XYZ file of C-alpha atoms in Angstrom:
557
model
C 4.226 -50.289 98.073
C 7.707 -48.362 97.259
C 11.217 -48.908 97.883
C 13.590 -46.012 98.602
C 16.887 -47.180 99.708
C 17.704 -46.276 103.474
C 21.520 -46.490 102.599
C 23.197 -44.698 99.980
C 20.373 -43.870 98.449
C 20.114 -43.371 94.792
C 19.891 -39.926 93.415
C 18.541 -38.814 90.000
C 21.102 -37.408 87.356
C 18.967 -33.496 87.532
C 19.070 -34.043 91.209
C 23.008 -34.335 91.717
C 23.775 -31.132 88.893
C 21.026 -29.120 92.079
C 23.660 -30.362 95.117
C 26.873 -29.827 93.170
C 25.422 -26.380 92.029
C 25.205 -25.888 96.049
C 28.074 -27.002 96.994
C 30.381 -25.161 93.898
C 28.313 -21.806 96.141
C 29.083 -23.023 99.716
C 32.707 -23.318 98.699
C 32.937 -20.237 97.014
C 31.797 -18.445 99.951
C 34.062 -19.833 102.128
C 37.093 -18.798 100.155
C 36.530 -15.159 98.992
C 37.319 -12.867 100.938
C 35.442 -10.334 103.399
C 33.940 -7.526 101.494
C 36.586 -4.261 102.294
C 34.930 -1.266 104.117
C 32.246 0.993 102.576
C 34.561 4.577 100.620
C 33.382 7.632 100.801
C 32.395 6.902 97.127
C 29.940 4.042 98.097
C 26.750 3.921 98.232
C 25.279 3.723 101.739
C 22.967 0.509 102.709
C 19.254 0.948 102.070
C 16.956 1.489 105.288
C 14.516 -1.049 105.796
C 10.994 1.007 104.732
C 9.210 2.570 107.548
C 5.528 0.711 108.021
C 3.137 2.659 105.953
C 0.597 3.944 108.730
C -3.158 4.341 105.941
C -4.196 7.360 108.833
C -1.193 9.812 108.102
C -1.711 8.898 104.394
C -4.916 11.324 101.537
C -7.982 11.234 102.830
C -7.606 11.243 106.626
C -4.372 13.162 106.924
C -6.718 15.949 105.765
C -9.147 14.973 108.585
C -6.480 15.430 110.073
C -4.870 19.375 109.107
C -9.324 20.718 109.229
C -9.110 20.321 113.205
C -5.267 19.962 114.329
C -5.461 21.577 117.196
C -1.765 22.125 119.556
C -2.272 20.910 122.956
C -5.451 19.021 122.608
C -5.740 15.213 121.358
C -7.343 14.224 119.127
C -10.981 12.295 120.621
C -13.375 10.295 118.691
C -16.125 7.790 119.478
C -17.657 5.054 117.336
C -21.865 5.412 117.943
C -23.837 2.065 117.295
C -27.658 1.409 118.003
C -28.022 -1.689 120.020
C -30.842 -3.129 118.194
C -29.207 -5.477 116.309
C -25.731 -7.259 115.581
C -22.441 -5.983 114.225
C -21.144 -6.921 110.594
C -18.893 -6.424 108.079
C -19.616 -2.915 107.321
C -18.839 -2.010 110.566
C -15.698 -3.001 110.559
C -14.861 -0.180 108.659
C -16.565 1.744 111.620
C -14.111 0.812 114.286
C -11.302 0.467 112.692
C -11.695 4.107 111.130
C -13.012 5.224 114.452
C -10.350 3.998 116.580
C -7.886 4.065 114.458
C -7.688 7.390 113.885
C -7.365 8.021 117.229
C -4.898 5.579 117.947
C -2.847 7.388 114.804
C -2.513 10.939 116.178
C -2.142 9.776 119.751
C -5.849 10.577 120.883
C -8.144 8.108 122.166
C -12.563 6.783 121.250
C -15.194 5.645 122.952
C -17.718 3.596 122.679
C -21.149 5.348 122.804
C -24.150 3.651 122.037
C -26.749 5.529 120.705
C -30.324 4.176 123.038
C -32.483 6.495 122.583
C -35.165 3.519 120.804
C -35.760 1.553 123.768
C -38.456 -0.541 121.551
C -35.689 -2.186 119.667
C -32.670 -2.260 122.727
C -31.735 -5.259 123.768
C -29.022 -6.205 126.513
C -27.586 -8.898 124.817
C -27.397 -6.952 122.389
C -24.893 -3.924 124.444
C -22.966 -7.803 125.155
C -21.871 -8.557 121.836
C -20.863 -4.497 120.465
C -18.410 -4.613 123.374
C -17.754 -8.334 122.858
C -16.905 -7.344 118.894
C -15.148 -4.087 119.777
C -12.422 -5.935 122.036
C -12.647 -8.543 118.733
C -11.298 -6.267 116.276
C -8.264 -5.189 118.702
C -9.208 -2.042 120.572
C -10.477 -0.406 123.761
C -12.469 2.193 124.182
C -10.935 5.091 126.644
C -14.730 4.875 127.399
C -18.051 3.340 127.755
C -21.262 5.484 127.116
C -24.453 5.761 126.565
C -26.471 8.395 124.937
C -29.103 7.523 128.054
C -26.347 8.954 130.296
C -27.047 12.610 129.142
C -31.143 12.086 129.051
C -30.708 14.951 131.704
C -29.404 17.174 130.260
C -30.493 16.304 126.916
C -34.241 17.711 128.002
C -32.179 20.505 130.050
C -30.446 21.471 126.428
C -33.811 21.111 124.274
C -36.051 23.751 127.409
C -33.267 25.820 126.949
C -33.480 25.665 122.961
C -38.066 26.513 123.201
C -37.137 29.527 125.112
C -34.778 31.039 122.119
C -37.735 30.865 120.077
C -35.274 27.860 118.071
C -37.917 24.686 118.471
C -41.548 24.317 118.823
C -44.532 21.343 118.987
C -45.781 20.420 116.304
C -49.549 18.306 116.620
C -49.327 17.684 112.771
C -50.639 13.683 111.320
C -47.960 12.239 108.947
C -49.722 13.479 105.910
C -50.344 17.078 107.348
C -46.069 17.194 107.128
C -45.426 15.539 104.100
C -47.812 18.890 102.660
C -46.341 21.445 104.757
C -42.815 20.198 103.152
C -44.343 20.330 99.686
C -45.588 16.660 98.541
C -48.926 16.431 97.180
C -49.349 13.106 96.618
C -49.330 11.390 92.978
C -45.678 12.517 92.103
C -46.915 16.603 93.108
C -44.742 19.046 94.434
C -45.694 22.450 95.890
C -44.116 25.291 98.034
C -43.336 24.929 101.555
C -44.686 26.497 104.442
C -44.786 25.919 107.890
C -47.494 24.483 110.311
C -50.218 25.767 112.623
C -48.303 25.502 115.723
C -44.862 27.329 114.533
C -46.393 30.340 115.334
C -46.768 29.992 119.544
C -45.640 31.676 122.001
C -42.620 30.869 123.583
C -44.513 30.458 126.834
C -47.291 27.716 125.158
C -44.671 26.269 123.987
C -42.953 25.395 126.707
C -46.107 24.034 128.430
C -46.344 22.277 125.882
C -43.532 20.336 125.934
C -44.039 19.919 129.804
C -46.730 18.640 128.937
C -45.265 15.878 126.638
C -43.141 14.933 128.968
C -45.807 14.584 131.713
C -47.536 12.272 129.943
C -50.319 14.928 127.817
C -49.768 13.231 125.013
C -50.334 9.435 123.209
C -47.428 8.554 121.147
C -48.076 10.754 117.605
C -50.043 13.432 118.680
C -47.196 15.371 119.359
C -43.593 16.506 118.576
C -41.081 18.365 119.737
C -39.438 19.929 115.926
C -36.099 22.170 115.861
C -37.799 25.631 114.545
C -34.653 25.506 111.029
C -35.630 27.040 107.722
C -38.685 25.187 106.881
C -40.972 29.007 107.319
C -38.027 30.112 105.187
C -39.426 32.278 102.077
C -37.652 32.987 98.452
C -37.685 36.099 98.865
C -35.658 35.564 101.924
C -32.790 34.680 99.107
C -34.107 36.489 95.830
C -30.542 37.847 94.583
C -31.190 41.767 93.874
C -29.057 43.028 91.374
C -27.352 46.111 94.144
C -26.329 43.097 96.508
C -23.043 43.321 97.651
C -20.832 39.799 97.432
C -21.647 39.226 101.091
C -24.878 40.025 100.786
C -24.384 37.967 97.860
C -22.821 34.794 100.373
C -25.377 35.175 102.782
C -27.957 34.837 100.249
C -26.977 31.871 98.838
C -26.116 30.381 101.965
C -30.014 31.272 103.022
C -31.118 29.213 99.851
C -29.198 26.058 100.182
C -29.981 26.002 103.746
C -33.945 26.416 102.803
C -33.021 23.705 100.359
C -31.373 21.230 102.576
C -34.445 18.565 103.740
C -32.508 18.300 106.601
C -33.073 21.493 108.084
C -36.534 21.655 107.472
C -37.301 21.047 110.797
C -36.454 17.949 112.081
C -37.735 16.406 114.908
C -36.641 16.744 118.369
C -38.388 14.881 120.884
C -40.721 12.045 120.694
C -43.374 10.428 122.515
C -42.391 6.799 122.164
C -44.887 4.005 122.102
C -42.455 1.936 124.570
C -41.643 3.832 127.883
C -38.781 1.387 129.650
C -35.858 1.610 128.755
C -33.404 -0.646 129.771
C -31.080 1.919 132.234
C -33.085 4.884 132.979
C -36.341 2.567 133.776
C -39.837 4.082 133.755
C -38.307 7.974 134.311
C -39.517 9.445 131.010
C -42.033 9.904 128.583
C -40.779 10.965 125.710
C -37.458 10.356 124.083
C -34.849 12.286 122.272
C -34.175 11.614 118.071
C -30.399 10.994 116.813
C -30.399 14.663 114.996
C -31.254 16.168 118.476
C -28.737 13.810 119.962
C -26.086 12.819 118.127
C -24.468 15.631 117.785
C -24.295 17.073 121.864
C -23.706 13.923 122.916
C -20.297 14.317 120.984
C -20.117 17.449 122.256
C -20.917 16.641 126.425
C -18.521 13.882 125.684
C -15.710 16.603 124.306
C -15.623 14.799 120.568
C -12.784 16.590 118.315
C -13.604 14.592 114.731
C -16.581 13.125 114.171
C -16.842 10.304 111.778
C -19.427 8.885 110.330
C -20.020 7.629 106.181
C -21.874 9.704 103.570
C -25.600 9.188 104.105
C -24.545 11.735 106.861
C -23.533 14.037 104.777
C -26.706 16.090 104.379
C -27.087 16.495 107.898
C -23.855 18.060 108.850
C -25.942 20.919 108.369
C -27.857 20.046 110.630
C -25.482 18.978 113.026
C -23.706 22.341 113.257
C -26.874 24.165 113.755
C -27.780 22.893 116.719
C -24.395 23.316 118.560
C -24.382 26.265 117.007
C -27.805 27.820 118.640
C -26.910 26.248 121.922
C -23.990 27.998 121.749
C -20.664 24.543 121.690
C -19.713 25.382 118.699
C -19.097 28.726 116.996
C -21.214 29.785 113.681
C -19.047 28.926 110.653
C -15.659 27.765 112.473
C -14.759 23.961 113.230
C -11.623 25.639 116.192
C -15.320 24.722 118.754
C -16.516 22.022 119.436
C -16.820 18.626 117.626
C -16.641 18.974 113.599
C -18.306 15.622 111.646
C -16.335 14.922 107.790
C -18.166 11.595 106.380
C -16.489 9.112 104.013
C -17.774 6.163 102.047
C -19.778 2.173 103.142
C -17.878 -0.607 103.081
C -19.668 -2.507 100.277
C -19.267 -6.198 99.719
C -21.651 -7.538 96.896
C -23.836 -10.265 97.220
C -24.504 -9.916 101.094
C -26.559 -9.107 103.543
C -25.814 -6.117 105.969
C -28.815 -4.754 106.087
C -29.737 -5.183 110.296
C -32.793 -4.547 109.851
C -33.196 -7.631 106.076
C -30.583 -9.714 108.381
C -32.986 -9.986 111.209
C -36.384 -10.645 108.963
C -33.707 -13.993 107.643
C -32.058 -14.676 111.575
C -36.044 -14.865 112.536
C -38.363 -14.754 109.705
C -40.967 -12.288 108.543
C -44.615 -11.233 107.092
C -45.749 -9.916 104.275
C -48.051 -8.187 102.850
C -51.553 -8.191 104.334
C -53.280 -4.980 105.461
C -50.013 -3.190 105.581
C -46.814 -2.371 104.125
C -44.720 -4.800 102.869
C -42.136 -5.126 106.821
C -39.324 -4.665 103.442
C -39.436 -4.879 99.542
C -38.139 -7.337 97.417
C -38.313 -10.145 99.068
C -37.031 -12.986 97.280
C -33.882 -10.446 97.675
C -33.247 -12.019 100.948
C -32.785 -15.231 100.261
C -29.211 -17.022 100.112
C -28.550 -18.915 97.572
C -25.544 -21.077 99.651
C -25.306 -24.687 97.110
C -24.296 -27.627 99.688
C -25.706 -25.709 102.544
C -27.686 -27.498 104.828
C -31.360 -25.912 105.041
C -32.143 -24.681 109.211
C -34.806 -25.877 111.094
C -38.254 -24.649 109.741
C -41.954 -25.204 109.979
C -42.799 -27.745 107.212
C -44.324 -25.536 105.192
C -41.698 -22.950 103.429
C -43.853 -19.384 103.639
C -48.027 -20.131 105.094
C -50.601 -18.150 103.421
C -53.379 -15.988 105.873
C -56.037 -14.720 104.658
C -57.276 -11.316 107.397
C -60.974 -10.152 107.880
C -61.044 -7.560 104.871
C -59.872 -10.335 102.458
C -56.450 -9.398 102.110
C -54.037 -12.193 102.805
C -50.285 -12.461 104.895
C -47.663 -14.771 103.600
C -45.279 -15.843 107.114
C -41.730 -16.852 105.933
C -39.538 -19.234 108.058
C -36.619 -18.205 108.991
C -33.486 -19.210 106.385
C -30.411 -19.077 108.681
C -29.183 -20.858 111.974
C -28.771 -17.252 114.206
C -27.014 -14.510 113.950
C -23.807 -16.083 113.269
C -24.902 -18.523 110.622
C -21.169 -18.674 109.060
C -24.251 -17.102 105.473
C -24.497 -13.834 107.523
C -21.318 -11.543 106.996
C -22.490 -9.597 110.557
C -19.240 -9.792 112.482
C -20.759 -12.883 114.959
C -21.066 -14.656 111.004
C -17.129 -14.196 110.680
C -15.592 -15.420 113.481
C -17.673 -17.590 114.177
C -16.298 -18.923 110.128
C -12.175 -18.435 111.662
C -11.822 -14.784 109.814
C -8.928 -13.334 111.871
C -9.655 -9.776 113.001
C -6.500 -9.311 111.607
C -7.526 -9.699 108.491
C -10.586 -8.083 108.258
C -8.662 -4.552 109.562
C -6.441 -4.739 106.774
C -8.746 -6.286 104.211
C -10.623 -2.967 105.333
C -7.816 -0.342 104.662
C -6.660 -1.867 101.743
C -8.981 -1.021 100.658
C -8.803 3.099 101.615
C -10.694 5.056 103.212
C -12.014 8.590 101.116
C -15.746 10.477 100.008
C -15.911 6.946 97.701
C -18.382 3.900 99.147
C -15.744 1.245 98.951
C -17.771 -1.001 97.245
C -15.882 -4.789 96.619
C -16.785 -8.984 96.203
C -16.674 -11.575 98.073
C -14.080 -13.174 96.330
C -11.915 -10.318 97.312
C -12.815 -10.362 100.602
C -11.587 -14.211 100.582
C -8.211 -13.252 98.809
C -7.753 -11.250 101.282
C -8.306 -13.199 103.964
C -6.295 -16.029 101.841
C -2.949 -13.287 101.981
C -3.661 -12.618 105.640
C -3.489 -16.236 107.213
C -0.496 -17.245 104.141
C 1.231 -14.425 106.439
C 1.045 -14.416 110.136
C 0.252 -18.076 111.034
C 2.293 -21.196 111.045
C 1.885 -24.039 108.080
C 1.298 -27.797 108.486
C 0.734 -30.320 106.580
C -2.764 -32.487 106.256
C -3.587 -35.474 104.230
C -7.526 -34.574 103.454
C -8.012 -37.627 101.543
C -5.834 -40.356 102.388
C -3.732 -43.432 101.007
C -1.181 -45.794 102.800
C 2.643 -46.884 100.890
C 4.381 -48.880 102.638
C 8.595 -48.600 101.893
C 9.477 -52.467 100.942
C 13.028 -51.732 101.459
C 12.902 -49.260 104.940
C 13.259 -51.573 108.092
C 9.368 -51.368 110.611
C 11.202 -49.196 112.738
C 13.361 -47.263 110.527
C 12.705 -43.230 111.405
C 14.171 -40.589 110.093
C 13.947 -36.869 110.882
C 13.126 -34.074 108.823
C 13.415 -30.982 109.212
C 10.404 -28.476 108.118
C 9.449 -24.523 108.435
C 6.556 -23.393 109.377
C 6.580 -20.913 106.353
C 9.629 -21.306 103.798
C 9.485 -17.333 102.727
C 10.415 -16.195 106.345
C 12.641 -18.511 107.378
C 12.376 -16.844 110.964
C 9.375 -17.793 111.547
C 11.037 -21.555 112.526
C 10.745 -24.828 112.253
C 9.557 -28.199 113.526
C 10.041 -32.321 112.788
C 8.639 -34.224 111.634
C 9.713 -37.984 110.696
C 10.682 -39.452 107.326
C 9.124 -43.638 108.511
C 8.791 -46.811 106.594
C 5.165 -45.543 106.109
C 3.295 -42.569 104.951
C 0.467 -41.225 103.804
C -0.288 -39.470 100.633
C -3.996 -38.241 99.234
C -5.010 -39.911 97.098
C -4.989 -37.914 94.673
C -1.835 -37.943 93.921
C -1.614 -41.226 93.316
C -2.888 -43.223 89.459
C -2.951 -46.409 89.314
C -2.699 -45.711 85.255
C 0.079 -43.179 85.022
C -0.572 -40.583 81.626
C 1.733 -38.407 80.500
C 0.470 -35.561 81.702
C 0.675 -36.462 85.189
C 3.591 -36.068 87.555
C 2.437 -38.032 90.477
C 2.715 -41.196 91.701
C 2.124 -44.120 89.192
C 2.728 -47.577 89.180
C 7.026 -48.368 87.780
C 6.403 -44.490 88.395
C 9.806 -42.955 90.478
C 8.523 -39.024 92.340
C 9.995 -37.477 94.937
C 9.219 -36.005 98.160
C 9.157 -32.040 99.382
C 11.623 -32.274 101.906
C 13.162 -35.582 102.263
C 15.900 -35.937 99.550
C 14.734 -39.825 98.979
C 13.022 -40.347 95.593
C 10.416 -43.170 95.916
C 9.582 -45.418 93.355
C 5.865 -47.708 93.100
C 6.663 -51.285 92.552
C 2.786 -52.123 93.429
C -0.079 -51.600 95.209
C -3.684 -53.240 96.444
């Protein structure tokens, strides 16, 4: 039981002094003369600071400055592969590409890189679009790489006819040896394979044979004729070389030493030919290295923004566009310009779609072939207190193959792609994370060439700060105990005005009643008082937030 006088309640000396000071301040303000007009010597009132546009600062500003052509609209794209659900790392890619275009008055496409039919499912297409819109962005166009399959094939034939592509029948081991990988940690000279010197006519016939089903998967690959066959003597510098020749040889050496330019694959025969959009029309499909830059050019992309692991692929990106006359040599004025920013890495999380799929679906490791993933132990989620997902009774089932090797079947570790322990976007949404908090988190970390490495508690703190400033505050008692004021009538009710945000009065207020019965949290009461305890206890008076009357505990049961 507690007391709270309804009429002329007693106020502590300290509270009375504070109220007297407030009253004196109000009185002084009421009689104070109005401020005189500012003179010429007075400082002008400061204007509120303009919000900083993160896309017009630092590295992103520099990227725009590199390719800022009057009259040309900024055009970016977000190009996910529809083979899994997006995760928090994709939130950065989405925010950077859509935000950059929006900031400079341009547009951004959502382009599905659907060139691998064996791994793509309709549910991923649907979820990706949903997540982009959940983050607050609307694509100017939703496109698919498969929209351009006819054009891509036409350009591949054009590359063959220029003598810049050939059909290769090498085995994987032969390909490695041709790139100087001799095995056992030994390396040798790089050299072109026996098929490199074929005539244009023969390569064209072989490529059309690939298209028409002549070859099985792995038996034939169309390769771009880049710098694999470049000999060291071609870029050897001599004393009498002019500055121009020296620079040209330096560029040639850099290209020849870049594995991304060692005759990358352009088209391959796939195991699963059926495509969700084009059906059974194609038996061959273009690779990422061939498709990506061409689709950028065909869509009119001006700034192709991607993460730093693609930086070594930029020479191959430019090489192909230059060979197809979609880009001027050594210049970004025409065609798309690729630039790379740092990835978002959140320590203590799993962001690889392949590894998340293993957590969701389970996996098999060991056996005759290579394990499905490295370091399986790293895939376990150690979330103390979380319920175990439904799984077979055995934690892992061992299976012995005919050859005597052992495979281990590991059951699923989480309950779906939206399990709150994951950092997929669907999981974060289910957890209640606002999309605005994710975007602010990404931009607060900055967008530069350096990877943004952070930890989960930094993300949690960022989300709390965002919620504190963006949502109204309401009170809830999680572990309630009942408090009855014995000296108040049964029907007593005193309305109290409470702000939604104590630090921002413009967010408004709401009214709650102060009645004879209230509830406080169990942690706010002790049966035995303590000098270090400043809450309610027998014989002790305390104040209530937003209530003028102090209350005193007279008894408890």
